[in-house]
């Protein structure tokens, strides 16, 4: 599988519109990654991360630990890691254009 990663983070914007709203802050992604992500939003290829996170808060509550934008099999996908209140770690893969959940993987604290 040829995967091209456009890394993004909870505290930094994929677009200039994303405000800081999360608690975790991993290492910064490159400016090139941000530029490519910003262009994908402008071109309508991906939903702005802010909109995706608002939808996730309603449908899959939890603390966002990490967000990545990747290209998989010609499709842009947001990969989101959440820590839920019961301690489970949830990894979601979302269609970046529609925010539809493509895959969900749950791990409890013992995994």
JSON list of C-alpha atoms in Angstrom, two decimals:
[
{"chain": "A", "resi": 1, "resn": "UNK", "atom": "CA", "xyz": [0.00, 0.00, 0.00]},
{"chain": "A", "resi": 2, "resn": "UNK", "atom": "CA", "xyz": [1.43, 3.33, -1.06]},
{"chain": "A", "resi": 3, "resn": "UNK", "atom": "CA", "xyz": [0.49, 5.82, 1.61]},
{"chain": "A", "resi": 4, "resn": "UNK", "atom": "CA", "xyz": [1.45, 9.47, 1.42]},
{"chain": "A", "resi": 5, "resn": "UNK", "atom": "CA", "xyz": [1.13, 11.17, 4.77]},
{"chain": "A", "resi": 6, "resn": "UNK", "atom": "CA", "xyz": [0.08, 14.75, 5.27]},
{"chain": "A", "resi": 7, "resn": "UNK", "atom": "CA", "xyz": [0.62, 15.01, 9.00]},
{"chain": "A", "resi": 8, "resn": "UNK", "atom": "CA", "xyz": [-1.48, 17.34, 11.05]},
{"chain": "A", "resi": 9, "resn": "UNK", "atom": "CA", "xyz": [-1.97, 17.91, 14.73]},
{"chain": "A", "resi": 10, "resn": "UNK", "atom": "CA", "xyz": [-4.72, 18.77, 17.19]},
{"chain": "A", "resi": 11, "resn": "UNK", "atom": "CA", "xyz": [-3.22, 22.15, 18.10]},
{"chain": "A", "resi": 12, "resn": "UNK", "atom": "CA", "xyz": [-2.23, 23.38, 14.68]},
{"chain": "A", "resi": 13, "resn": "UNK", "atom": "CA", "xyz": [-4.35, 24.15, 11.69]},
{"chain": "A", "resi": 14, "resn": "UNK", "atom": "CA", "xyz": [-4.71, 22.05, 8.59]},
{"chain": "A", "resi": 15, "resn": "UNK", "atom": "CA", "xyz": [-6.23, 25.24, 7.35]},
{"chain": "A", "resi": 16, "resn": "UNK", "atom": "CA", "xyz": [-5.81, 28.77, 8.57]},
{"chain": "A", "resi": 17, "resn": "UNK", "atom": "CA", "xyz": [-9.34, 28.51, 10.00]},
{"chain": "A", "resi": 18, "resn": "UNK", "atom": "CA", "xyz": [-8.64, 25.85, 12.64]},
{"chain": "A", "resi": 19, "resn": "UNK", "atom": "CA", "xyz": [-8.36, 27.31, 16.13]},
{"chain": "A", "resi": 20, "resn": "UNK", "atom": "CA", "xyz": [-6.59, 25.64, 19.00]},
{"chain": "A", "resi": 21, "resn": "UNK", "atom": "CA", "xyz": [-9.20, 23.49, 20.72]},
{"chain": "A", "resi": 22, "resn": "UNK", "atom": "CA", "xyz": [-7.47, 20.34, 21.85]},
{"chain": "A", "resi": 23, "resn": "UNK", "atom": "CA", "xyz": [-5.25, 19.39, 24.75]},
{"chain": "A", "resi": 24, "resn": "UNK", "atom": "CA", "xyz": [-2.48, 17.28, 23.19]},
{"chain": "A", "resi": 25, "resn": "UNK", "atom": "CA", "xyz": [0.30, 18.80, 21.04]},
{"chain": "A", "resi": 26, "resn": "UNK", "atom": "CA", "xyz": [2.64, 16.34, 19.30]},
{"chain": "A", "resi": 27, "resn": "UNK", "atom": "CA", "xyz": [5.56, 17.50, 17.12]},
{"chain": "A", "resi": 28, "resn": "UNK", "atom": "CA", "xyz": [4.84, 20.01, 14.37]},
{"chain": "A", "resi": 29, "resn": "UNK", "atom": "CA", "xyz": [4.17, 18.97, 10.78]},
{"chain": "A", "resi": 30, "resn": "UNK", "atom": "CA", "xyz": [6.10, 20.61, 7.97]},
{"chain": "A", "resi": 31, "resn": "UNK", "atom": "CA", "xyz": [4.94, 23.78, 6.20]},
{"chain": "A", "resi": 32, "resn": "UNK", "atom": "CA", "xyz": [4.72, 21.76, 2.98]},
{"chain": "A", "resi": 33, "resn": "UNK", "atom": "CA", "xyz": [2.21, 19.39, 4.63]},
{"chain": "A", "resi": 34, "resn": "UNK", "atom": "CA", "xyz": [0.12, 22.34, 5.78]},
{"chain": "A", "resi": 35, "resn": "UNK", "atom": "CA", "xyz": [0.18, 23.94, 2.34]},
{"chain": "A", "resi": 36, "resn": "UNK", "atom": "CA", "xyz": [-0.95, 20.72, 0.69]},
{"chain": "A", "resi": 37, "resn": "UNK", "atom": "CA", "xyz": [-3.71, 20.24, 3.24]},
{"chain": "A", "resi": 38, "resn": "UNK", "atom": "CA", "xyz": [-4.86, 23.85, 2.87]},
{"chain": "A", "resi": 39, "resn": "UNK", "atom": "CA", "xyz": [-5.01, 23.44, -0.92]},
{"chain": "A", "resi": 40, "resn": "UNK", "atom": "CA", "xyz": [-7.02, 20.21, -0.54]},
{"chain": "A", "resi": 41, "resn": "UNK", "atom": "CA", "xyz": [-9.57, 22.09, 1.61]},
{"chain": "A", "resi": 42, "resn": "UNK", "atom": "CA", "xyz": [-9.77, 24.95, -0.91]},
{"chain": "A", "resi": 43, "resn": "UNK", "atom": "CA", "xyz": [-10.25, 22.48, -3.75]},
{"chain": "A", "resi": 44, "resn": "UNK", "atom": "CA", "xyz": [-13.09, 20.76, -1.89]},
{"chain": "A", "resi": 45, "resn": "UNK", "atom": "CA", "xyz": [-11.15, 17.48, -1.67]},
{"chain": "A", "resi": 46, "resn": "UNK", "atom": "CA", "xyz": [-11.35, 17.42, 2.12]},
{"chain": "A", "resi": 47, "resn": "UNK", "atom": "CA", "xyz": [-13.66, 18.76, 4.79]},
{"chain": "A", "resi": 48, "resn": "UNK", "atom": "CA", "xyz": [-12.01, 21.34, 7.07]},
{"chain": "A", "resi": 49, "resn": "UNK", "atom": "CA", "xyz": [-10.63, 19.68, 10.17]},
{"chain": "A", "resi": 50, "resn": "UNK", "atom": "CA", "xyz": [-12.67, 21.95, 12.42]},
{"chain": "A", "resi": 51, "resn": "UNK", "atom": "CA", "xyz": [-15.89, 20.58, 10.88]},
{"chain": "A", "resi": 52, "resn": "UNK", "atom": "CA", "xyz": [-14.65, 17.01, 11.20]},
{"chain": "A", "resi": 53, "resn": "UNK", "atom": "CA", "xyz": [-13.76, 17.48, 14.87]},
{"chain": "A", "resi": 54, "resn": "UNK", "atom": "CA", "xyz": [-17.13, 19.10, 15.64]},
{"chain": "A", "resi": 55, "resn": "UNK", "atom": "CA", "xyz": [-18.91, 16.10, 14.12]},
{"chain": "A", "resi": 56, "resn": "UNK", "atom": "CA", "xyz": [-16.66, 13.68, 16.01]},
{"chain": "A", "resi": 57, "resn": "UNK", "atom": "CA", "xyz": [-17.43, 15.40, 19.30]},
{"chain": "A", "resi": 58, "resn": "UNK", "atom": "CA", "xyz": [-21.14, 14.70, 18.75]},
{"chain": "A", "resi": 59, "resn": "UNK", "atom": "CA", "xyz": [-20.86, 11.17, 17.38]},
{"chain": "A", "resi": 60, "resn": "UNK", "atom": "CA", "xyz": [-17.69, 9.80, 19.04]},
{"chain": "A", "resi": 61, "resn": "UNK", "atom": "CA", "xyz": [-16.95, 11.84, 22.17]},
{"chain": "A", "resi": 62, "resn": "UNK", "atom": "CA", "xyz": [-13.46, 11.72, 23.59]},
{"chain": "A", "resi": 63, "resn": "UNK", "atom": "CA", "xyz": [-10.21, 13.62, 23.82]},
{"chain": "A", "resi": 64, "resn": "UNK", "atom": "CA", "xyz": [-8.47, 13.90, 20.45]},
{"chain": "A", "resi": 65, "resn": "UNK", "atom": "CA", "xyz": [-4.88, 12.72, 20.80]},
{"chain": "A", "resi": 66, "resn": "UNK", "atom": "CA", "xyz": [-3.70, 12.79, 17.19]},
{"chain": "A", "resi": 67, "resn": "UNK", "atom": "CA", "xyz": [-4.98, 13.61, 13.72]},
{"chain": "A", "resi": 68, "resn": "UNK", "atom": "CA", "xyz": [-3.33, 12.75, 10.42]},
{"chain": "A", "resi": 69, "resn": "UNK", "atom": "CA", "xyz": [-4.42, 13.36, 6.84]},
{"chain": "A", "resi": 70, "resn": "UNK", "atom": "CA", "xyz": [-3.30, 10.55, 4.55]},
{"chain": "A", "resi": 71, "resn": "UNK", "atom": "CA", "xyz": [-3.85, 9.40, 1.01]},
{"chain": "A", "resi": 72, "resn": "UNK", "atom": "CA", "xyz": [-4.84, 5.74, 0.84]},
{"chain": "A", "resi": 73, "resn": "UNK", "atom": "CA", "xyz": [-5.71, 4.04, -2.43]},
{"chain": "A", "resi": 74, "resn": "UNK", "atom": "CA", "xyz": [-6.32, 7.41, -4.09]},
{"chain": "A", "resi": 75, "resn": "UNK", "atom": "CA", "xyz": [-8.64, 8.62, -1.30]},
{"chain": "A", "resi": 76, "resn": "UNK", "atom": "CA", "xyz": [-7.83, 11.25, 1.32]},
{"chain": "A", "resi": 77, "resn": "UNK", "atom": "CA", "xyz": [-8.47, 9.93, 4.81]},
{"chain": "A", "resi": 78, "resn": "UNK", "atom": "CA", "xyz": [-8.35, 11.55, 8.24]},
{"chain": "A", "resi": 79, "resn": "UNK", "atom": "CA", "xyz": [-6.97, 9.20, 10.88]},
{"chain": "A", "resi": 80, "resn": "UNK", "atom": "CA", "xyz": [-8.05, 10.29, 14.35]},
{"chain": "A", "resi": 81, "resn": "UNK", "atom": "CA", "xyz": [-7.03, 8.80, 17.69]},
{"chain": "A", "resi": 82, "resn": "UNK", "atom": "CA", "xyz": [-9.41, 9.46, 20.58]},
{"chain": "A", "resi": 83, "resn": "UNK", "atom": "CA", "xyz": [-9.18, 8.69, 24.27]},
{"chain": "A", "resi": 84, "resn": "UNK", "atom": "CA", "xyz": [-12.68, 8.04, 25.57]},
{"chain": "A", "resi": 85, "resn": "UNK", "atom": "CA", "xyz": [-13.83, 8.70, 29.13]},
{"chain": "A", "resi": 86, "resn": "UNK", "atom": "CA", "xyz": [-13.79, 4.98, 29.97]},
{"chain": "A", "resi": 87, "resn": "UNK", "atom": "CA", "xyz": [-10.09, 4.77, 29.03]},
{"chain": "A", "resi": 88, "resn": "UNK", "atom": "CA", "xyz": [-10.54, 3.15, 25.63]},
{"chain": "A", "resi": 89, "resn": "UNK", "atom": "CA", "xyz": [-8.32, 4.29, 22.80]},
{"chain": "A", "resi": 90, "resn": "UNK", "atom": "CA", "xyz": [-10.29, 4.58, 19.56]},
{"chain": "A", "resi": 91, "resn": "UNK", "atom": "CA", "xyz": [-8.72, 4.94, 16.13]},
{"chain": "A", "resi": 92, "resn": "UNK", "atom": "CA", "xyz": [-11.06, 6.17, 13.43]},
{"chain": "A", "resi": 93, "resn": "UNK", "atom": "CA", "xyz": [-10.44, 6.42, 9.72]},
{"chain": "A", "resi": 94, "resn": "UNK", "atom": "CA", "xyz": [-12.72, 8.96, 8.09]},
{"chain": "A", "resi": 95, "resn": "UNK", "atom": "CA", "xyz": [-13.33, 9.83, 4.48]},
{"chain": "A", "resi": 96, "resn": "UNK", "atom": "CA", "xyz": [-11.74, 13.29, 4.44]},
{"chain": "A", "resi": 97, "resn": "UNK", "atom": "CA", "xyz": [-14.33, 14.71, 2.03]},
{"chain": "A", "resi": 98, "resn": "UNK", "atom": "CA", "xyz": [-17.47, 13.56, 3.88]},
{"chain": "A", "resi": 99, "resn": "UNK", "atom": "CA", "xyz": [-16.25, 12.67, 7.40]},
{"chain": "A", "resi": 100, "resn": "UNK", "atom": "CA", "xyz": [-17.92, 9.28, 7.01]},
{"chain": "A", "resi": 101, "resn": "UNK", "atom": "CA", "xyz": [-16.36, 6.67, 9.29]},
{"chain": "A", "resi": 102, "resn": "UNK", "atom": "CA", "xyz": [-14.63, 4.09, 7.11]},
{"chain": "A", "resi": 103, "resn": "UNK", "atom": "CA", "xyz": [-13.07, 2.06, 9.91]},
{"chain": "A", "resi": 104, "resn": "UNK", "atom": "CA", "xyz": [-13.08, 2.00, 13.69]},
{"chain": "A", "resi": 105, "resn": "UNK", "atom": "CA", "xyz": [-10.62, 0.20, 15.92]},
{"chain": "A", "resi": 106, "resn": "UNK", "atom": "CA", "xyz": [-11.09, 0.10, 19.71]},
{"chain": "A", "resi": 107, "resn": "UNK", "atom": "CA", "xyz": [-8.48, -0.78, 22.31]},
{"chain": "A", "resi": 108, "resn": "UNK", "atom": "CA", "xyz": [-9.10, -0.86, 26.01]},
{"chain": "A", "resi": 109, "resn": "UNK", "atom": "CA", "xyz": [-6.51, 0.03, 28.64]},
{"chain": "A", "resi": 110, "resn": "UNK", "atom": "CA", "xyz": [-5.20, -3.53, 28.85]},
{"chain": "A", "resi": 111, "resn": "UNK", "atom": "CA", "xyz": [-4.37, -3.86, 25.11]}
]
